[in-house]
Amino acid sequence: MSYIDNFVAYLSLIRITDIIDITLIAFIAYKLLKLLKNTRAEQVMKGFIFVLIFASIADIFKLNTVSWLMNQFFTVSLVFIIVVFQPELRSALERIGRGRSFFVSDSYNKNERSIDEIVSAMSSLSRQKIGALVVIEREVGLNDIIESGTNLSAEISSELLINIFIPNTPLHDGAVIIRDDLIEAAACYLPLTTNNTLSKELGTRHRAAIGISEKSDCLVVVVSEETGTISIVSNGVINRYFDDESLKDRLMKELRDDENKLNFKRRIENE
């Protein structure tokens, strides 16, 4: 009975202001995580939480050296986050100012028809030697990149993709972002890679493709304006000289793996 009495005594000490305080902190944390969802900053936030848990464990077991290192890390981490993720933080603050809310699907449902449309468009642009840059979102979201361009949220079609990249049209300069089975945005700005060992043959379009693939797990399809060569970029690595068949095979393999991983994740969560 003493445990129950102690529990009731603790409950009696809780004030209405304490409940409001905890609720506000929980609400702010939820909104912060929602704002960071589907951005590169989300991955850093997960890492930061892991380090925080690790530091707490070190304090519990009185690992003095580890605790000292963790304290030094937290001392400089705020400045580090502000400097490295300034674009994401600015975007998040702008969303707060606009009062926007977001619902982002975590599905990778790229069906074969959509892949066929992408392959058809890239093949046509390749024959005409028209440059193209198509980014396919995977697990790491690209909301910050999408907001730099023009929102379309249009169904994927080869005709639309071709028209977007026709020279001197309003949306041809920049990248197309594909999320699920939609062309989410066009004329988006991508970060350029800082890798100085790349071939001099690779122009700005290819360097942008490599740059975004270094910062997320996206899959990027590039068509060279000079040669018409079709390339695929993933994890900072570029593979070139794809034809229709090999391009479709690669996209099917990559995106089928994504869908299998998602189905496995959902099955584990349901269990």
mmCIF file of C-alpha atoms in Angstrom:
data_model
loop_
_atom_site.group_PDB
_atom_site.id
_atom_site.type_symbol
_atom_site.label_atom_id
_atom_site.label_comp_id
_atom_site.label_asym_id
_atom_site.label_seq_id
_atom_site.Cartn_x
_atom_site.Cartn_y
_atom_site.Cartn_z
ATOM 1 C CA MET A 1 0.000 0.000 0.000
ATOM 2 C CA SER A 2 2.938 2.305 0.647
ATOM 3 C CA TYR A 3 3.755 2.410 -3.078
ATOM 4 C CA ILE A 4 0.183 3.369 -3.926
ATOM 5 C CA ASP A 5 0.182 6.003 -1.191
ATOM 6 C CA ASN A 6 3.448 7.432 -2.510
ATOM 7 C CA PHE A 7 2.083 7.478 -6.058
ATOM 8 C CA VAL A 8 -1.075 9.302 -4.950
ATOM 9 C CA ALA A 9 1.058 11.738 -2.960
ATOM 10 C CA TYR A 10 3.171 12.505 -6.037
ATOM 11 C CA LEU A 11 0.042 13.035 -8.127
ATOM 12 C CA SER A 12 -1.289 15.481 -5.570
ATOM 13 C CA LEU A 13 1.850 17.593 -6.066
ATOM 14 C CA ILE A 14 1.200 18.046 -9.776
ATOM 15 C CA ARG A 15 -0.227 21.469 -10.539
ATOM 16 C CA ILE A 16 -2.322 22.503 -13.533
ATOM 17 C CA THR A 17 0.610 24.671 -14.656
ATOM 18 C CA ASP A 18 2.855 21.571 -14.742
ATOM 19 C CA ILE A 19 0.400 19.834 -17.055
ATOM 20 C CA ILE A 20 0.242 22.882 -19.317
ATOM 21 C CA ASP A 21 4.057 23.111 -19.284
ATOM 22 C CA ILE A 22 4.538 19.462 -20.316
ATOM 23 C CA THR A 23 1.797 19.684 -22.946
ATOM 24 C CA LEU A 24 3.385 22.778 -24.525
ATOM 25 C CA ILE A 25 6.837 21.150 -24.685
ATOM 26 C CA ALA A 26 5.359 17.978 -26.205
ATOM 27 C CA PHE A 27 3.421 20.034 -28.765
ATOM 28 C CA ILE A 28 6.502 22.068 -29.737
ATOM 29 C CA ALA A 29 8.606 18.904 -30.082
ATOM 30 C CA TYR A 30 5.928 17.300 -32.249
ATOM 31 C CA LYS A 31 5.680 20.355 -34.517
ATOM 32 C CA LEU A 32 9.468 20.578 -34.796
ATOM 33 C CA LEU A 33 9.744 16.943 -35.852
ATOM 34 C CA LYS A 34 6.907 17.446 -38.323
ATOM 35 C CA LEU A 35 8.632 20.493 -39.850
ATOM 36 C CA LEU A 36 11.904 18.579 -40.211
ATOM 37 C CA LYS A 37 10.244 15.493 -41.651
ATOM 38 C CA ASN A 38 11.343 14.714 -45.211
ATOM 39 C CA THR A 39 14.323 17.058 -45.072
ATOM 40 C CA ARG A 40 18.027 16.294 -44.710
ATOM 41 C CA ALA A 41 17.910 17.868 -41.244
ATOM 42 C CA GLU A 42 15.671 15.010 -40.083
ATOM 43 C CA GLN A 43 18.582 12.589 -40.286
ATOM 44 C CA VAL A 44 20.791 14.899 -38.212
ATOM 45 C CA MET A 45 18.017 15.270 -35.636
ATOM 46 C CA LYS A 46 17.866 11.476 -35.278
ATOM 47 C CA GLY A 47 21.629 11.378 -34.795
ATOM 48 C CA PHE A 48 21.431 14.203 -32.233
ATOM 49 C CA ILE A 49 18.761 12.305 -30.244
ATOM 50 C CA PHE A 50 20.941 9.175 -30.314
ATOM 51 C CA VAL A 51 23.918 11.156 -28.944
ATOM 52 C CA LEU A 52 21.662 12.656 -26.259
ATOM 53 C CA ILE A 53 20.554 9.174 -25.148
ATOM 54 C CA PHE A 54 24.167 7.992 -25.177
ATOM 55 C CA ALA A 55 25.192 10.967 -23.012
ATOM 56 C CA SER A 56 22.417 10.186 -20.533
ATOM 57 C CA ILE A 57 23.579 6.572 -20.266
ATOM 58 C CA ALA A 58 27.150 7.783 -19.693
ATOM 59 C CA ASP A 59 25.937 9.995 -16.821
ATOM 60 C CA ILE A 60 23.978 7.136 -15.251
ATOM 61 C CA PHE A 61 27.011 4.819 -15.251
ATOM 62 C CA LYS A 62 29.331 7.699 -14.272
ATOM 63 C CA LEU A 63 31.593 7.405 -17.318
ATOM 64 C CA ASN A 64 33.369 10.662 -16.586
ATOM 65 C CA THR A 65 35.529 10.887 -19.726
ATOM 66 C CA VAL A 66 32.617 10.113 -22.032
ATOM 67 C CA SER A 67 30.408 12.576 -20.169
ATOM 68 C CA TRP A 68 33.063 15.287 -20.536
ATOM 69 C CA LEU A 69 33.325 14.655 -24.291
ATOM 70 C CA MET A 70 29.545 14.744 -24.642
ATOM 71 C CA ASN A 71 29.385 18.048 -22.753
ATOM 72 C CA GLN A 72 31.993 19.535 -25.097
ATOM 73 C CA PHE A 73 30.007 18.274 -28.079
ATOM 74 C CA PHE A 74 26.773 19.861 -26.857
ATOM 75 C CA THR A 75 28.620 23.128 -26.229
ATOM 76 C CA VAL A 76 29.454 23.553 -29.936
ATOM 77 C CA SER A 77 26.572 21.569 -31.440
ATOM 78 C CA LEU A 78 24.123 24.494 -31.520
ATOM 79 C CA VAL A 79 26.509 26.640 -33.560
ATOM 80 C CA PHE A 80 27.304 23.650 -35.787
ATOM 81 C CA ILE A 81 23.616 22.973 -36.505
ATOM 82 C CA ILE A 82 22.902 26.641 -37.271
ATOM 83 C CA VAL A 83 25.839 26.918 -39.693
ATOM 84 C CA VAL A 84 25.395 23.611 -41.525
ATOM 85 C CA PHE A 85 21.599 23.586 -41.702
ATOM 86 C CA GLN A 86 20.922 27.289 -42.170
ATOM 87 C CA PRO A 87 18.783 26.712 -45.334
ATOM 88 C CA GLU A 88 16.613 24.076 -43.624
ATOM 89 C CA LEU A 89 16.178 26.184 -40.499
ATOM 90 C CA ARG A 90 15.225 29.233 -42.562
ATOM 91 C CA SER A 91 12.726 27.140 -44.516
ATOM 92 C CA ALA A 92 11.226 25.786 -41.288
ATOM 93 C CA LEU A 93 10.851 29.278 -39.836
ATOM 94 C CA GLU A 94 9.188 30.439 -43.053
ATOM 95 C CA ARG A 95 6.702 27.566 -42.784
ATOM 96 C CA ILE A 96 5.949 28.547 -39.181
ATOM 97 C CA GLY A 97 5.389 32.135 -40.314
ATOM 98 C CA ARG A 98 3.012 31.000 -43.047
ATOM 99 C CA GLY A 99 1.231 28.697 -40.608
ATOM 100 C CA ARG A 100 1.518 25.818 -43.031
ATOM 101 C CA SER A 101 0.930 22.208 -42.067
ATOM 102 C CA PHE A 102 2.300 19.250 -43.948
ATOM 103 C CA PHE A 103 1.277 15.727 -44.720
ATOM 104 C CA VAL A 104 3.934 13.780 -46.549
ATOM 105 C CA SER A 105 3.433 10.222 -47.643
ATOM 106 C CA ASP A 106 6.240 7.754 -46.906
ATOM 107 C CA SER A 107 5.296 5.560 -49.850
ATOM 108 C CA TYR A 108 7.643 4.762 -52.715
ATOM 109 C CA ASN A 109 4.860 3.522 -54.939
ATOM 110 C CA LYS A 110 6.617 3.984 -58.283
ATOM 111 C CA ASN A 111 4.609 1.679 -60.530
ATOM 112 C CA GLU A 112 5.859 0.345 -63.830
ATOM 113 C CA ARG A 113 3.763 2.755 -65.876
ATOM 114 C CA SER A 114 5.474 5.713 -64.228
ATOM 115 C CA ILE A 115 8.888 4.195 -64.878
ATOM 116 C CA ASP A 116 7.954 3.608 -68.508
ATOM 117 C CA GLU A 117 6.966 7.274 -68.821
ATOM 118 C CA ILE A 118 10.287 8.398 -67.331
ATOM 119 C CA VAL A 119 12.276 6.078 -69.611
ATOM 120 C CA SER A 120 10.321 7.210 -72.675
ATOM 121 C CA ALA A 121 10.930 10.878 -71.863
ATOM 122 C CA MET A 122 14.656 10.406 -71.168
ATOM 123 C CA SER A 123 15.067 8.421 -74.388
ATOM 124 C CA SER A 124 13.375 11.124 -76.451
ATOM 125 C CA LEU A 125 15.410 13.896 -74.828
ATOM 126 C CA SER A 126 18.581 11.877 -75.361
ATOM 127 C CA ARG A 127 17.919 11.511 -79.095
ATOM 128 C CA GLN A 128 17.295 15.255 -79.362
ATOM 129 C CA LYS A 129 20.322 16.064 -77.172
ATOM 130 C CA ILE A 130 18.202 18.090 -74.773
ATOM 131 C CA GLY A 131 19.562 18.268 -71.240
ATOM 132 C CA ALA A 132 17.433 16.886 -68.400
ATOM 133 C CA LEU A 133 17.761 16.380 -64.662
ATOM 134 C CA VAL A 134 15.201 14.217 -62.839
ATOM 135 C CA VAL A 135 15.472 13.491 -59.104
ATOM 136 C CA ILE A 136 13.468 10.586 -57.674
ATOM 137 C CA GLU A 137 12.863 10.972 -53.948
ATOM 138 C CA ARG A 138 13.385 7.941 -51.761
ATOM 139 C CA GLU A 139 13.544 7.689 -47.964
ATOM 140 C CA VAL A 140 15.244 11.023 -47.252
ATOM 141 C CA GLY A 141 12.720 13.732 -48.118
ATOM 142 C CA LEU A 142 13.448 16.693 -50.378
ATOM 143 C CA ASN A 143 10.954 19.286 -49.171
ATOM 144 C CA ASP A 144 13.642 21.958 -48.960
ATOM 145 C CA ILE A 145 14.631 21.296 -52.591
ATOM 146 C CA ILE A 146 11.010 21.168 -53.766
ATOM 147 C CA GLU A 147 10.316 24.575 -52.246
ATOM 148 C CA SER A 148 13.111 26.104 -54.348
ATOM 149 C CA GLY A 149 11.197 25.351 -57.559
ATOM 150 C CA THR A 150 7.692 25.507 -58.988
ATOM 151 C CA ASN A 151 5.151 23.130 -57.492
ATOM 152 C CA LEU A 152 3.299 20.985 -60.036
ATOM 153 C CA SER A 153 1.942 17.872 -58.257
ATOM 154 C CA ALA A 154 1.156 16.451 -61.698
ATOM 155 C CA GLU A 155 0.828 12.870 -62.839
ATOM 156 C CA ILE A 156 3.986 11.530 -64.462
ATOM 157 C CA SER A 157 3.850 11.538 -68.252
ATOM 158 C CA SER A 158 6.576 11.484 -70.871
ATOM 159 C CA GLU A 159 4.950 14.404 -72.719
ATOM 160 C CA LEU A 160 5.027 16.623 -69.631
ATOM 161 C CA LEU A 161 8.629 15.714 -68.799
ATOM 162 C CA ILE A 162 9.733 16.434 -72.371
ATOM 163 C CA ASN A 163 7.917 19.773 -72.439
ATOM 164 C CA ILE A 164 9.457 20.813 -69.136
ATOM 165 C CA PHE A 165 13.002 20.428 -70.468
ATOM 166 C CA ILE A 166 12.474 21.975 -73.900
ATOM 167 C CA PRO A 167 14.986 24.877 -74.087
ATOM 168 C CA ASN A 168 13.743 28.411 -73.402
ATOM 169 C CA THR A 169 10.571 27.237 -71.664
ATOM 170 C CA PRO A 170 9.862 28.653 -68.170
ATOM 171 C CA LEU A 171 10.704 25.436 -66.268
ATOM 172 C CA HIS A 172 13.558 23.959 -68.301
ATOM 173 C CA ASP A 173 16.363 25.373 -66.147
ATOM 174 C CA GLY A 174 16.680 23.218 -63.034
ATOM 175 C CA ALA A 175 15.666 19.800 -61.780
ATOM 176 C CA VAL A 176 12.378 17.923 -61.704
ATOM 177 C CA ILE A 177 11.548 16.240 -58.381
ATOM 178 C CA ILE A 178 9.450 13.059 -58.471
ATOM 179 C CA ARG A 179 7.741 11.865 -55.304
ATOM 180 C CA ASP A 180 5.702 8.664 -55.428
ATOM 181 C CA ASP A 181 3.902 8.758 -58.807
ATOM 182 C CA LEU A 182 3.814 12.544 -59.124
ATOM 183 C CA ILE A 183 6.007 15.199 -60.662
ATOM 184 C CA GLU A 184 6.093 17.219 -57.468
ATOM 185 C CA ALA A 185 8.060 20.238 -58.712
ATOM 186 C CA ALA A 186 10.187 21.572 -61.569
ATOM 187 C CA ALA A 187 12.925 24.199 -61.966
ATOM 188 C CA CYS A 188 14.359 23.215 -58.599
ATOM 189 C CA TYR A 189 17.852 24.247 -57.515
ATOM 190 C CA LEU A 190 20.267 21.518 -56.446
ATOM 191 C CA PRO A 191 23.517 21.814 -54.469
ATOM 192 C CA LEU A 192 26.679 21.238 -56.503
ATOM 193 C CA THR A 193 29.189 18.611 -55.444
ATOM 194 C CA THR A 194 32.511 19.785 -54.036
ATOM 195 C CA ASN A 195 34.324 16.674 -55.307
ATOM 196 C CA ASN A 196 37.342 17.962 -57.242
ATOM 197 C CA THR A 197 38.319 14.541 -58.585
ATOM 198 C CA LEU A 198 35.436 14.296 -61.046
ATOM 199 C CA SER A 199 36.063 14.187 -64.772
ATOM 200 C CA LYS A 200 36.206 17.566 -66.490
ATOM 201 C CA GLU A 201 33.702 16.175 -68.995
ATOM 202 C CA LEU A 202 30.969 16.466 -66.382
ATOM 203 C CA GLY A 203 29.179 19.800 -66.514
ATOM 204 C CA THR A 204 27.020 21.678 -64.025
ATOM 205 C CA ARG A 205 24.004 19.413 -64.564
ATOM 206 C CA HIS A 206 25.973 16.283 -63.643
ATOM 207 C CA ARG A 207 27.684 17.999 -60.727
ATOM 208 C CA ALA A 208 24.288 19.051 -59.375
ATOM 209 C CA ALA A 209 23.058 15.465 -59.694
ATOM 210 C CA ILE A 210 26.055 14.179 -57.758
ATOM 211 C CA GLY A 211 25.680 16.964 -55.195
ATOM 212 C CA ILE A 212 22.080 16.121 -54.269
ATOM 213 C CA SER A 213 22.858 12.385 -54.224
ATOM 214 C CA GLU A 214 25.627 13.051 -51.690
ATOM 215 C CA LYS A 215 23.168 14.762 -49.361
ATOM 216 C CA SER A 216 20.263 12.299 -49.679
ATOM 217 C CA ASP A 217 19.494 8.767 -50.858
ATOM 218 C CA CYS A 218 17.660 9.959 -53.988
ATOM 219 C CA LEU A 219 18.086 8.458 -57.448
ATOM 220 C CA VAL A 220 18.943 10.949 -60.197
ATOM 221 C CA VAL A 221 18.586 10.530 -63.964
ATOM 222 C CA VAL A 222 20.633 12.926 -66.107
ATOM 223 C CA VAL A 223 20.621 13.514 -69.854
ATOM 224 C CA SER A 224 23.669 15.301 -71.248
ATOM 225 C CA GLU A 225 22.945 18.284 -73.469
ATOM 226 C CA GLU A 226 26.253 17.876 -75.328
ATOM 227 C CA THR A 227 26.235 14.134 -76.047
ATOM 228 C CA GLY A 228 22.715 12.933 -75.221
ATOM 229 C CA THR A 229 24.208 10.360 -72.826
ATOM 230 C CA ILE A 230 21.847 9.077 -70.132
ATOM 231 C CA SER A 231 23.371 8.687 -66.657
ATOM 232 C CA ILE A 232 22.135 7.553 -63.260
ATOM 233 C CA VAL A 233 23.546 8.999 -60.039
ATOM 234 C CA SER A 234 23.157 7.462 -56.601
ATOM 235 C CA ASN A 235 25.103 7.985 -53.350
ATOM 236 C CA GLY A 236 27.564 10.286 -55.087
ATOM 237 C CA VAL A 237 28.414 7.723 -57.768
ATOM 238 C CA ILE A 238 27.602 8.326 -61.439
ATOM 239 C CA ASN A 239 26.996 5.522 -63.936
ATOM 240 C CA ARG A 240 26.804 6.538 -67.596
ATOM 241 C CA TYR A 241 25.779 5.291 -71.033
ATOM 242 C CA PHE A 242 22.342 3.811 -70.321
ATOM 243 C CA ASP A 243 19.983 2.873 -73.131
ATOM 244 C CA ASP A 244 16.204 2.387 -72.867
ATOM 245 C CA GLU A 245 16.378 -1.203 -71.673
ATOM 246 C CA SER A 246 19.202 -0.816 -69.169
ATOM 247 C CA LEU A 247 17.667 2.401 -67.802
ATOM 248 C CA LYS A 248 14.343 0.710 -67.155
ATOM 249 C CA ASP A 249 16.047 -2.323 -65.593
ATOM 250 C CA ARG A 250 18.039 -0.121 -63.228
ATOM 251 C CA LEU A 251 15.034 1.985 -62.202
ATOM 252 C CA MET A 252 12.886 -1.102 -61.686
ATOM 253 C CA LYS A 253 15.557 -2.742 -59.546
ATOM 254 C CA GLU A 254 16.260 0.323 -57.406
ATOM 255 C CA LEU A 255 12.637 1.277 -56.826
ATOM 256 C CA ARG A 256 11.476 -2.302 -56.323
ATOM 257 C CA ASP A 257 14.075 -2.607 -53.553
ATOM 258 C CA ASP A 258 12.654 0.571 -52.002
ATOM 259 C CA GLU A 259 9.126 -0.814 -52.101
ATOM 260 C CA ASN A 260 10.245 -4.124 -50.576
ATOM 261 C CA LYS A 261 11.966 -2.270 -47.733
ATOM 262 C CA LEU A 262 8.849 -0.156 -47.126
ATOM 263 C CA ASN A 263 6.567 -3.201 -47.097
ATOM 264 C CA PHE A 264 8.901 -4.933 -44.640
ATOM 265 C CA LYS A 265 8.909 -1.832 -42.398
ATOM 266 C CA ARG A 266 5.115 -1.636 -42.450
ATOM 267 C CA ARG A 267 4.818 -5.347 -41.650
ATOM 268 C CA ILE A 268 7.127 -4.968 -38.636
ATOM 269 C CA GLU A 269 5.177 -1.923 -37.408
ATOM 270 C CA ASN A 270 1.851 -3.767 -37.745
ATOM 271 C CA GLU A 271 3.182 -6.688 -35.759
#
